[in-house]
Structure formats: structure tokens, C-alpha cells
Amino acid sequence: AVSVMRERGIDISQHRSRALTPDLVESAEVIFVMSSSHAHTIEEWFPEASSKVRLLDQDGVPDPVGQSVERYRETADLLERRIDEALESVIST
């Protein structure tokens, strides 16, 4: 992930994932998720946030962890397209 993002001019070397907290959920206007299982988990843990959850791709975005650099590139390309589309949709409503 670090090398693929570096190719795109983005430094994520200091990025660390963090747990989803009630404060994060409450402060979010929209929560984009990669898979329906992510959406279901959030909706189960935070039912009041179900209207905020948006699946980026109806087929889900496969997690590239442990796969080739090319798979990370493909995932980054898909995420970029879907996030752009999702943001356009949110902004236009």
C-alpha cells in the first residue's frame, strides 16, 4: 500500500488504522465502506448511523492484503473511481 500510494504522490508511511469509535461515527456525515460485511457491522454496532453508511461498490472492494503489488494498484484504481463517484453523489444531493 505504501509503495502504490507513493507512486501516486501520496505518503501514507505514517498512517495507522484505528478502531471505529462512537465519536467518529457521530461526527461523520457519511461512512464509506468497502464491503457489505463492513456495512452490516457498522449498522449492527451503531444502528443510529445506518443512514450514513454507503457501500462504495455493489460487488464490494476486495481487500488486497497479502497479495501482489499489482492487486494493490487495481484496488487503488477501483477505490479512486468509486470514491470520486460517491463524493459526486453526496455533493449533488
Short mmCIF file of C-alpha atoms in Angstrom, two decimals, residues 2 12-19:
data_model
loop_
_atom_site.label_atom_id
_atom_site.label_comp_id
_atom_site.label_asym_id
_atom_site.label_seq_id
_atom_site.Cartn_x
_atom_site.Cartn_y
_atom_site.Cartn_z
CA VAL A 2 2.81 2.40 0.90
CA ILE A 12 0.96 7.09 3.85
CA SER A 13 4.01 5.75 5.66
CA GLN A 14 2.85 7.27 8.95
CA HIS A 15 -0.75 6.10 8.57
CA ARG A 16 -2.09 3.70 11.18
CA SER A 17 -5.53 2.18 11.18
CA ARG A 18 -7.72 2.89 14.15
CA ALA A 19 -10.84 1.44 15.63
#
